[in-house]
Coordinates of N, CA and C in Angstrom, one line a residue:
M1 N 280.0 121.5 203.2 CA 278.7 120.9 203.2 C 277.6 121.9 203.1
G2 N 276.7 121.8 202.2 CA 275.7 122.9 201.9 C 274.7 122.9 203.0
T3 N 274.1 124.1 203.0 CA 273.0 124.3 204.0 C 271.8 123.5 203.6
A4 N 271.0 123.1 204.6 CA 269.8 122.4 204.3 C 268.7 123.3 203.7
P5 N 268.0 122.9 202.8 CA 266.9 123.7 202.2 C 265.9 124.1 203.2
E6 N 265.4 125.4 203.0 CA 264.4 125.8 203.9 C 263.1 125.2 203.5
Y7 N 262.5 124.7 204.6 CA 261.1 124.1 204.4 C 260.1 125.1 204.8
Q8 N 259.1 125.1 203.9 CA 257.9 126.0 204.3 C 257.1 125.3 205.4
P9 N 256.8 126.2 206.4 CA 256.1 125.6 207.5 C 254.7 125.2 207.0
N10 N 254.2 124.2 207.6 CA 252.8 123.8 207.3 C 251.8 124.4 208.2
Y11 N 252.1 125.6 208.6 CA 251.1 126.4 209.4 C 251.3 127.8 209.0
V12 N 250.3 128.6 209.4 CA 250.2 130.1 209.2 C 250.1 130.8 210.5
M13 N 250.9 131.8 210.7 CA 250.9 132.5 211.9 C 249.8 133.6 211.8
L14 N 249.0 133.6 212.9 CA 247.9 134.6 213.0 C 248.4 135.7 213.9
N15 N 247.9 136.9 213.7 CA 248.2 138.0 214.6 C 247.2 138.0 215.7
Y16 N 247.2 139.1 216.4 CA 246.5 139.2 217.7 C 245.0 139.1 217.5
N17 N 244.5 139.5 216.3 CA 243.0 139.4 216.1 C 242.6 138.2 215.2
N18 N 243.5 137.2 215.3 CA 243.3 135.9 214.6 C 243.2 136.1 213.1
S19 N 243.8 137.1 212.6 CA 243.8 137.2 211.1 C 245.2 136.9 210.6
S20 N 245.2 136.4 209.4 CA 246.5 136.0 208.8 C 247.2 137.2 208.3
T21 N 248.5 137.1 208.5 CA 249.4 138.2 208.0 C 249.6 138.1 206.5
I22 N 249.2 137.0 205.9 CA 249.4 136.8 204.5 C 248.1 137.3 203.8
R23 N 248.2 138.2 202.9 CA 247.0 138.8 202.2 C 246.7 137.9 201.0
P24 N 245.5 137.6 200.9 CA 245.1 136.8 199.7 C 245.3 137.6 198.4
P25 N 245.5 136.9 197.3 CA 245.7 137.6 196.1 C 244.5 138.5 195.7
P26 N 244.8 139.6 195.1 CA 243.6 140.5 194.8 C 242.6 139.8 193.9
Q27 N 241.4 140.1 194.1 CA 240.3 139.5 193.3 C 240.5 139.9 191.8
R28 N 240.1 138.9 191.0 CA 240.2 139.1 189.6 C 239.1 140.1 189.1
R29 N 239.5 141.2 188.4 CA 238.5 142.1 188.0 C 237.8 141.5 186.7
N30 N 236.5 141.8 186.6 CA 235.8 141.4 185.4 C 235.9 142.6 184.4
I31 N 236.4 142.3 183.2 CA 236.5 143.3 182.2 C 235.1 143.5 181.6
P32 N 234.6 144.8 181.7 CA 233.3 145.1 181.2 C 233.1 144.7 179.7
R33 N 232.0 144.1 179.4 CA 231.7 143.7 178.0 C 230.6 144.5 177.4
Y34 N 230.8 144.9 176.2 CA 229.8 145.7 175.5 C 229.2 144.9 174.4
Q35 N 227.9 144.8 174.3 CA 227.2 144.0 173.3 C 227.3 144.8 172.0
S36 N 227.7 144.1 170.9 CA 227.8 144.8 169.6 C 226.5 144.9 169.0
N37 N 226.3 146.1 168.3 CA 225.0 146.3 167.6 C 225.1 146.0 166.1
H38 N 226.2 145.4 165.7 CA 226.4 145.1 164.2 C 225.3 144.2 163.7
H39 N 225.0 143.2 164.4 CA 224.0 142.2 164.0 C 222.6 142.9 163.8
H40 N 222.3 143.8 164.8 CA 221.0 144.4 164.7 C 220.9 145.4 163.6
S41 N 222.0 146.2 163.4 CA 221.9 147.1 162.3 C 221.9 146.4 160.9
H42 N 222.6 145.3 160.8 CA 222.5 144.6 159.5 C 221.1 144.0 159.3
G43 N 220.4 143.5 160.3 CA 219.1 143.1 160.2 C 218.1 144.2 159.8
G44 N 218.3 145.4 160.4 CA 217.5 146.5 160.1 C 217.6 147.0 158.7
C45 N 218.8 147.0 158.1 CA 219.0 147.3 156.7 C 218.3 146.3 155.8
L46 N 218.3 145.1 156.1 CA 217.6 144.1 155.3 C 216.1 144.3 155.3
K47 N 215.6 144.7 156.5 CA 214.2 144.9 156.6 C 213.8 146.2 155.8
C48 N 214.6 147.2 155.8 CA 214.3 148.4 155.0 C 214.3 148.1 153.5
V49 N 215.3 147.3 153.1 CA 215.4 146.9 151.7 C 214.2 146.1 151.2
F50 N 213.8 145.2 152.1 CA 212.6 144.3 151.8 C 211.4 145.2 151.7
C51 N 211.2 146.1 152.6 CA 210.0 147.0 152.6 C 210.0 147.9 151.3
C52 N 211.1 148.4 151.0 CA 211.2 149.2 149.7 C 210.9 148.4 148.5
F53 N 211.4 147.1 148.5 CA 211.1 146.3 147.4 C 209.7 145.9 147.3
C54 N 209.0 145.6 148.4 CA 207.6 145.3 148.4 C 206.8 146.6 147.9
F55 N 207.2 147.8 148.4 CA 206.5 149.0 148.0 C 206.6 149.2 146.5
L56 N 207.8 148.9 145.9 CA 208.0 149.1 144.5 C 207.2 148.1 143.7
I57 N 207.1 146.9 144.2 CA 206.3 145.9 143.5 C 204.8 146.3 143.5
V58 N 204.3 146.8 144.6 CA 202.9 147.2 144.7 C 202.6 148.4 143.8
L59 N 203.6 149.3 143.8 CA 203.4 150.5 142.9 C 203.4 150.1 141.4
I60 N 204.3 149.2 141.0 CA 204.3 148.7 139.6 C 202.9 148.1 139.3
I61 N 202.4 147.2 140.2 CA 201.1 146.6 139.9 C 200.0 147.6 139.8
L62 N 200.0 148.6 140.7 CA 198.9 149.6 140.6 C 199.0 150.4 139.3
L63 N 200.3 150.7 138.9 CA 200.4 151.5 137.7 C 200.0 150.7 136.5
A64 N 200.4 149.4 136.4 CA 200.0 148.6 135.3 C 198.5 148.4 135.3
S65 N 197.9 148.3 136.4 CA 196.4 148.1 136.5 C 195.7 149.4 136.0
S66 N 196.3 150.5 136.3 CA 195.7 151.8 135.9 C 195.8 152.0 134.4
I67 N 197.0 151.6 133.9 CA 197.2 151.7 132.4 C 196.3 150.8 131.7
A68 N 196.1 149.6 132.2 CA 195.2 148.6 131.5 C 193.8 149.1 131.6
F69 N 193.4 149.6 132.7 CA 192.0 150.1 132.8 C 191.8 151.3 131.9
I70 N 192.7 152.2 131.8 CA 192.5 153.3 130.8 C 192.5 152.8 129.4
Y71 N 193.4 151.9 129.1 CA 193.4 151.4 127.7 C 192.1 150.7 127.3
I72 N 191.5 149.9 128.3 CA 190.3 149.2 128.0 C 189.1 150.2 127.9
A73 N 189.1 151.2 128.8 CA 188.0 152.1 128.9 C 188.0 153.0 127.7
L74 N 189.2 153.5 127.3 CA 189.2 154.5 126.2 C 189.3 153.8 124.8
N75 N 189.9 152.6 124.7 CA 190.0 151.9 123.5 C 190.7 152.8 122.4
P76 N 192.0 153.2 122.7 CA 192.6 154.2 121.8 C 192.9 153.6 120.4
K77 N 192.7 154.5 119.4 CA 193.0 154.1 118.0 C 193.9 155.1 117.4
M78 N 194.8 154.7 116.5 CA 195.7 155.6 115.8 C 195.0 156.5 114.9
P79 N 195.4 157.8 114.8 CA 194.8 158.7 113.8 C 195.2 158.2 112.4
E80 N 194.4 158.6 111.4 CA 194.7 158.2 110.0 C 194.9 159.4 109.2
Y81 N 195.9 159.3 108.3 CA 196.3 160.5 107.4 C 196.4 160.0 106.0
N82 N 195.9 160.8 105.1 CA 196.1 160.5 103.6 C 196.0 161.8 102.9
V83 N 196.6 161.8 101.7 CA 196.6 163.0 100.8 C 195.3 163.0 100.0
A84 N 194.4 163.9 100.3 CA 193.1 164.0 99.6 C 193.2 164.6 98.2
S85 N 194.0 165.6 98.1 CA 194.2 166.2 96.7 C 195.6 166.8 96.6
F86 N 196.0 166.9 95.3 CA 197.3 167.4 95.0 C 197.2 168.3 93.8
D87 N 197.4 169.6 94.0 CA 197.3 170.6 92.9 C 198.6 171.2 92.6
V88 N 198.9 171.5 91.3 CA 200.1 172.2 90.9 C 199.8 173.6 90.5
N89 N 200.3 174.6 91.2 CA 200.1 176.0 90.9 C 201.2 176.5 90.0
A90 N 202.4 176.0 90.2 CA 203.6 176.4 89.3 C 204.6 175.3 89.2
F91 N 205.1 175.1 88.0 CA 206.1 174.1 87.7 C 207.0 174.6 86.6
N92 N 207.9 175.4 86.9 CA 208.7 176.1 85.9 C 210.2 175.7 85.9
M93 N 210.6 175.2 84.7 CA 212.0 174.9 84.5 C 212.8 176.0 83.8
A94 N 213.9 176.3 84.3 CA 214.8 177.4 83.8 C 215.9 176.8 83.0
P95 N 216.5 177.5 82.0 CA 217.6 177.0 81.2 C 218.8 176.6 82.1
D96 N 219.0 177.2 83.3 CA 220.1 176.8 84.1 C 219.8 175.6 85.0
F97 N 218.8 174.8 84.6 CA 218.4 173.6 85.3 C 217.9 173.8 86.7
S98 N 217.5 175.0 87.0 CA 216.8 175.3 88.2 C 215.3 175.1 88.0
L99 N 214.6 174.7 89.1 CA 213.2 174.4 89.0 C 212.4 175.1 90.1
Y100 N 211.4 175.8 89.7 CA 210.5 176.5 90.7 C 209.2 175.8 90.7
T101 N 208.8 175.4 92.0 CA 207.5 174.6 92.1 C 206.7 175.3 93.2
E102 N 205.3 175.2 93.0 CA 204.4 175.5 94.0 C 203.2 174.5 94.0
F103 N 203.1 173.8 95.0 CA 202.1 172.8 95.1 C 201.1 173.1 96.2
A104 N 199.8 172.7 96.0 CA 198.8 172.9 97.1 C 198.3 171.5 97.4
V105 N 198.7 171.0 98.6 CA 198.3 169.7 99.0 C 197.3 169.7 100.2
T106 N 196.3 168.9 100.0 CA 195.3 168.8 101.1 C 195.4 167.4 101.8
V107 N 195.7 167.5 103.1 CA 195.9 166.3 103.9 C 194.6 166.1 104.7
K108 N 194.1 164.9 104.7 CA 192.9 164.5 105.5 C 193.4 163.8 106.7
A109 N 193.1 164.4 107.9 CA 193.4 163.8 109.2 C 192.1 163.3 109.9
N110 N 192.1 162.0 110.2 CA 190.9 161.4 110.8 C 191.2 161.0 112.2
N111 N 190.5 161.4 113.2 CA 190.6 161.0 114.6 C 189.4 160.2 114.9
P112 N 189.5 158.8 115.0 CA 188.4 158.0 115.3 C 188.1 157.8 116.8
N113 N 188.9 158.4 117.7 CA 188.7 158.2 119.1 C 187.6 159.1 119.7
T114 N 186.9 158.5 120.6 CA 185.8 159.3 121.3 C 186.3 160.2 122.4
D115 N 187.2 159.8 123.3 CA 187.6 160.6 124.4 C 189.1 161.0 124.3
I116 N 189.6 160.9 123.1 CA 191.0 161.3 122.9 C 191.1 162.3 121.8
S117 N 191.7 163.5 122.0 CA 191.9 164.5 121.0 C 193.4 164.8 120.8
F118 N 193.7 165.6 119.8 CA 195.1 165.8 119.5 C 195.3 167.3 119.3
I119 N 196.5 167.8 119.8 CA 196.9 169.2 119.6 C 198.1 169.1 118.7
Y120 N 198.0 169.7 117.6 CA 199.1 169.8 116.6 C 199.9 171.1 116.9
G121 N 201.2 170.9 117.1 CA 202.1 172.0 117.4 C 202.5 172.8 116.2
K122 N 203.1 173.9 116.4 CA 203.5 174.9 115.3 C 204.8 174.5 114.6
D123 N 205.6 173.7 115.2 CA 206.9 173.3 114.6 C 206.8 172.1 113.7
S124 N 206.0 172.2 112.7 CA 205.8 171.1 111.8 C 206.5 171.4 110.4
S125 N 206.5 170.4 109.6 CA 207.1 170.5 108.3 C 206.5 169.5 107.3
V126 N 206.4 170.0 106.1 CA 205.9 169.1 105.0 C 206.8 169.3 103.8
V127 N 207.4 168.2 103.3 CA 208.3 168.3 102.2 C 207.9 167.4 101.1
V128 N 208.0 167.9 99.8 CA 207.7 167.0 98.6 C 209.0 166.8 97.9
A129 N 209.4 165.6 97.7 CA 210.7 165.2 97.0 C 210.5 164.4 95.8
Y130 N 211.4 164.5 94.9 CA 211.4 163.6 93.7 C 212.8 163.0 93.6
S131 N 212.9 161.7 93.6 CA 214.2 161.0 93.5 C 215.2 161.6 94.5
D132 N 214.9 161.7 95.7 CA 215.7 162.2 96.8 C 216.1 163.6 96.7
S133 N 215.5 164.4 95.8 CA 215.7 165.8 95.7 C 214.5 166.6 96.1
T134 N 214.7 167.6 97.0 CA 213.5 168.3 97.5 C 213.0 169.3 96.4
L135 N 211.7 169.2 96.2 CA 211.1 170.1 95.2 C 210.5 171.4 95.9
C136 N 209.8 171.2 97.0 CA 209.2 172.3 97.7 C 208.9 171.9 99.2
S137 N 208.6 172.9 100.0 CA 208.3 172.6 101.4 C 207.4 173.6 102.0
G138 N 206.8 173.3 103.1 CA 205.9 174.1 103.8 C 205.6 173.6 105.2
K139 N 204.5 174.0 105.9 CA 204.3 173.5 107.2 C 202.8 173.4 107.5
L140 N 202.4 172.6 108.4 CA 201.0 172.4 108.8 C 200.6 173.5 109.8
P141 N 199.4 173.9 109.8 CA 198.9 174.9 110.7 C 198.8 174.2 112.1
A142 N 198.9 175.0 113.2 CA 198.7 174.6 114.5 C 197.2 174.6 114.8
F143 N 196.7 173.5 115.3 CA 195.2 173.4 115.6 C 195.0 172.3 116.6
H144 N 193.7 172.3 117.1 CA 193.3 171.2 118.1 C 192.2 170.4 117.4
Q145 N 192.4 169.1 117.3 CA 191.4 168.2 116.7 C 190.7 167.4 117.7
P146 N 189.4 167.6 117.9 CA 188.6 166.9 118.9 C 188.4 165.4 118.5
G147 N 187.8 164.7 119.4 CA 187.5 163.3 119.1 C 186.4 163.1 118.0
V148 N 186.5 162.0 117.4 CA 185.5 161.6 116.3 C 185.4 162.8 115.3
N149 N 186.5 163.1 114.7 CA 186.6 164.3 113.8 C 187.5 164.0 112.6
T150 N 187.1 164.6 111.5 CA 187.9 164.5 110.3 C 188.2 165.9 109.8
T151 N 189.5 166.3 109.7 CA 189.9 167.7 109.3 C 190.7 167.6 108.0
L152 N 190.3 168.5 107.1 CA 191.1 168.7 105.9 C 192.1 169.8 106.1
I153 N 193.3 169.5 106.0 CA 194.4 170.5 106.2 C 195.0 170.9 104.8
Q154 N 194.9 172.1 104.5 CA 195.4 172.6 103.2 C 196.8 173.3 103.4
V155 N 197.8 172.8 102.7 CA 199.1 173.3 102.8 C 199.7 173.7 101.5
V156 N 200.2 174.9 101.4 CA 200.9 175.5 100.2 C 202.4 175.3 100.3
L157 N 203.0 174.6 99.4 CA 204.4 174.3 99.4 C 205.1 175.0 98.2
T158 N 206.2 175.7 98.5 CA 206.9 176.4 97.5 C 208.4 176.0 97.6
G159 N 209.1 176.1 96.5 CA 210.6 175.8 96.6 C 211.2 176.0 95.2
K160 N 212.5 176.3 95.3 CA 213.4 176.4 94.1 C 214.6 175.5 94.3
S161 N 214.8 174.6 93.4 CA 215.8 173.6 93.5 C 216.7 173.5 92.3
E162 N 217.9 173.1 92.5 CA 218.9 173.0 91.4 C 218.9 171.5 90.9
F163 N 218.4 171.3 89.7 CA 218.3 170.0 89.1 C 219.4 169.9 88.0
G164 N 220.1 168.7 88.0 CA 221.0 168.4 87.0 C 220.3 168.0 85.7
S165 N 221.1 168.0 84.6 CA 220.4 167.6 83.3 C 219.9 166.2 83.4
G166 N 220.6 165.3 84.0 CA 220.1 163.9 84.1 C 218.8 163.8 84.8
L167 N 218.7 164.5 86.0 CA 217.5 164.4 86.8 C 216.3 165.1 86.1
Q168 N 216.6 166.2 85.4 CA 215.6 166.9 84.6 C 215.0 166.0 83.5
E169 N 215.9 165.3 82.8 CA 215.5 164.4 81.7 C 214.6 163.3 82.3
A170 N 215.0 162.7 83.4 CA 214.2 161.6 84.0 C 212.8 162.1 84.4
L171 N 212.7 163.3 84.9 CA 211.4 163.9 85.3 C 210.6 164.1 84.0
M172 N 211.2 164.6 83.0 CA 210.5 164.8 81.7 C 210.0 163.5 81.2
D173 N 210.8 162.4 81.3 CA 210.3 161.1 80.8 C 209.1 160.6 81.7
N174 N 209.2 160.8 83.0 CA 208.0 160.4 83.8 C 206.8 161.2 83.5
R175 N 206.9 162.5 83.1 CA 205.8 163.3 82.7 C 205.2 162.8 81.4
E176 N 206.0 162.3 80.5 CA 205.5 161.8 79.2 C 204.7 160.5 79.4
T177 N 205.2 159.6 80.3 CA 204.6 158.3 80.6 C 203.3 158.5 81.4
G178 N 203.2 159.6 82.1 CA 202.0 159.8 83.0 C 202.1 159.1 84.3
K179 N 203.3 158.8 84.8 CA 203.5 158.2 86.1 C 204.7 158.9 86.7
I180 N 204.5 159.8 87.6 CA 205.5 160.6 88.3 C 205.6 160.2 89.8
P181 N 206.6 159.6 90.2 CA 206.7 159.2 91.7 C 207.2 160.4 92.5
L182 N 206.4 160.6 93.6 CA 206.7 161.7 94.5 C 206.7 161.1 95.9
L183 N 207.4 161.8 96.8 CA 207.4 161.4 98.2 C 207.0 162.6 99.1
V184 N 205.9 162.5 99.8 CA 205.5 163.6 100.7 C 205.8 163.2 102.1
M185 N 206.6 164.0 102.8 CA 207.1 163.7 104.1 C 206.5 164.7 105.1
V186 N 205.8 164.3 106.1 CA 205.1 165.1 107.1 C 205.8 164.8 108.4
N187 N 206.2 165.9 109.1 CA 206.8 165.8 110.4 C 206.0 166.8 111.3
A188 N 205.3 166.3 112.3 CA 204.4 167.1 113.1 C 204.5 166.7 114.6
P189 N 204.7 167.7 115.5 CA 204.7 167.5 116.9 C 203.2 167.5 117.4
I190 N 202.8 166.4 118.1 CA 201.4 166.2 118.5 C 201.3 165.9 120.0
S191 N 200.4 166.5 120.7 CA 200.2 166.2 122.1 C 198.8 165.5 122.2
V192 N 198.9 164.3 122.8 CA 197.7 163.5 123.0 C 196.9 164.0 124.3
V193 N 195.6 164.2 124.1 CA 194.8 164.7 125.3 C 193.8 163.6 125.6
L194 N 193.9 163.0 126.8 CA 192.9 162.1 127.3 C 191.8 162.8 128.0
K195 N 190.6 162.9 127.4 CA 189.5 163.7 127.9 C 190.0 165.1 128.0
S196 N 190.4 165.6 129.3 CA 190.9 167.0 129.4 C 192.3 167.0 130.0
F197 N 193.0 165.9 129.9 CA 194.3 165.8 130.5 C 195.3 165.6 129.4
P198 N 196.1 166.6 129.1 CA 197.1 166.5 128.0 C 198.3 165.7 128.5
L199 N 198.8 164.8 127.6 CA 200.0 164.0 127.9 C 201.2 164.7 127.2
R200 N 202.4 164.1 127.3 CA 203.6 164.7 126.7 C 203.5 164.7 125.2
E201 N 204.2 165.6 124.6 CA 204.2 165.7 123.1 C 205.1 164.6 122.5
V202 N 204.6 164.1 121.4 CA 205.3 163.1 120.6 C 205.5 163.7 119.2
V203 N 206.5 163.2 118.4 CA 206.7 163.7 117.1 C 206.2 162.6 116.1
V204 N 205.3 162.9 115.3 CA 204.7 161.9 114.3 C 205.3 162.2 112.9
N205 N 205.8 161.1 112.3 CA 206.4 161.2 111.0 C 205.5 160.4 110.0
V206 N 205.0 161.0 108.9 CA 204.2 160.3 107.9 C 204.9 160.4 106.6
N207 N 205.3 159.3 106.0 CA 205.9 159.3 104.6 C 204.8 158.7 103.7
C208 N 204.5 159.5 102.7 CA 203.5 159.1 101.7 C 204.2 159.0 100.3
S209 N 204.2 157.8 99.8 CA 204.8 157.6 98.4 C 203.6 157.7 97.4
L210 N 203.6 158.7 96.6 CA 202.6 159.0 95.6 C 203.1 158.7 94.2
V211 N 202.1 158.3 93.4 CA 202.4 158.3 91.9 C 201.2 159.1 91.3
V212 N 201.6 160.3 90.7 CA 200.6 161.1 90.0 C 200.8 161.1 88.5
D213 N 199.7 161.5 87.8 CA 199.7 161.4 86.4 C 200.4 162.6 85.7
N214 N 200.4 163.7 86.3 CA 201.0 164.9 85.7 C 201.4 165.9 86.7
L215 N 202.2 166.9 86.3 CA 202.6 168.0 87.2 C 202.4 169.3 86.4
A216 N 201.4 169.4 85.5 CA 201.1 170.6 84.7 C 200.4 171.6 85.6
P217 N 200.8 172.8 85.5 CA 200.1 173.9 86.3 C 198.6 174.0 85.9
N218 N 197.8 174.2 86.9 CA 196.3 174.5 86.6 C 195.6 173.4 85.9
K219 N 196.1 172.2 86.0 CA 195.5 171.0 85.5 C 195.2 170.0 86.6
K220 N 194.1 169.3 86.5 CA 193.8 168.4 87.6 C 194.8 167.3 87.6
V221 N 195.2 167.0 88.8 CA 196.2 166.0 89.0 C 195.6 164.8 89.7
R222 N 195.7 163.6 89.0 CA 195.1 162.4 89.6 C 196.2 161.6 90.3
I223 N 195.8 161.1 91.5 CA 196.7 160.3 92.3 C 196.5 158.8 91.9
L224 N 197.5 158.2 91.3 CA 197.3 156.9 90.8 C 197.5 155.8 91.9
S225 N 198.4 156.0 92.8 CA 198.6 155.1 93.9 C 199.3 155.8 95.0
S226 N 199.1 155.3 96.2 CA 199.7 155.9 97.4 C 200.0 154.8 98.5
E227 N 201.1 155.0 99.1 CA 201.5 154.1 100.2 C 202.0 154.9 101.4
Y228 N 201.7 154.5 102.6 CA 201.9 155.3 103.8 C 202.8 154.5 104.8
A229 N 203.7 155.2 105.4 CA 204.5 154.7 106.5 C 204.5 155.6 107.7
Y230 N 204.3 155.1 108.9 CA 204.2 156.0 110.1 C 205.3 155.7 111.0
A231 N 205.7 156.7 111.8 CA 206.7 156.5 112.8 C 206.4 157.6 113.9
F232 N 206.6 157.1 115.2 CA 206.4 158.0 116.4 C 207.7 158.0 117.1
N233 N 208.3 159.3 117.2 CA 209.5 159.4 118.0 C 210.6 158.5 117.4
G234 N 210.6 158.3 116.1 CA 211.7 157.4 115.5 C 211.3 155.9 115.5
M235 N 210.2 155.5 116.1 CA 209.8 154.1 116.1 C 208.8 153.9 115.0
K236 N 209.2 153.0 114.1 CA 208.4 152.8 112.9 C 207.2 151.9 113.2
L237 N 206.1 152.1 112.6 CA 204.9 151.3 112.8 C 204.4 150.8 111.4
Q238 N 204.0 149.6 111.4 CA 203.4 149.0 110.2 C 201.9 149.3 110.1
M239 N 201.5 149.8 109.0 CA 200.1 150.1 108.8 C 199.5 149.4 107.6

């Protein structure tokens, strides 16, 4: 016969100072909690981005306003160029189909601006071509052109080129008809000066398609027609 189960007494024995011999379970410790700063740092980054964006917008508005004010105040106009005269000093054909030429070309540069001047650099070039073949070349002088000014630039161009028989015959035919097409190509570095403040240098390209009546040395050459095309740093402009 099994032993009877032990029953827990429904009382607690106290010691001499009336305290229980049974210790209560240890108190539950609170785990320290640390507040995360992730939310605050994320909000701070958004504020910085927003402030930078607002500053950039204000800067763009101020810059655009300044450019518009300068444009309205100065009323800038493009300089104008044309070939004023074309003289032939030498035009000699050799039996080996080589051609020696010397031209004296006068280019008229007109600056209609009041408060804008131009500084022409030294690394310029002027080329005269016939039917995609170079006849002669030279360069513009370096100079400063003030506002409301017209300057006549005289350029002496020399060159020796090898012409085939076909090209030489075509040139002779044009000389007989009195209509010789030529292409004058001007390439010049120019710095724009606003009052007394120079801006960055730009490269100006001017292509002038001329038709002259003759290329005889020491004879007056008449320019029958001319067409001009302009480009700044490779960007073509319609004139």
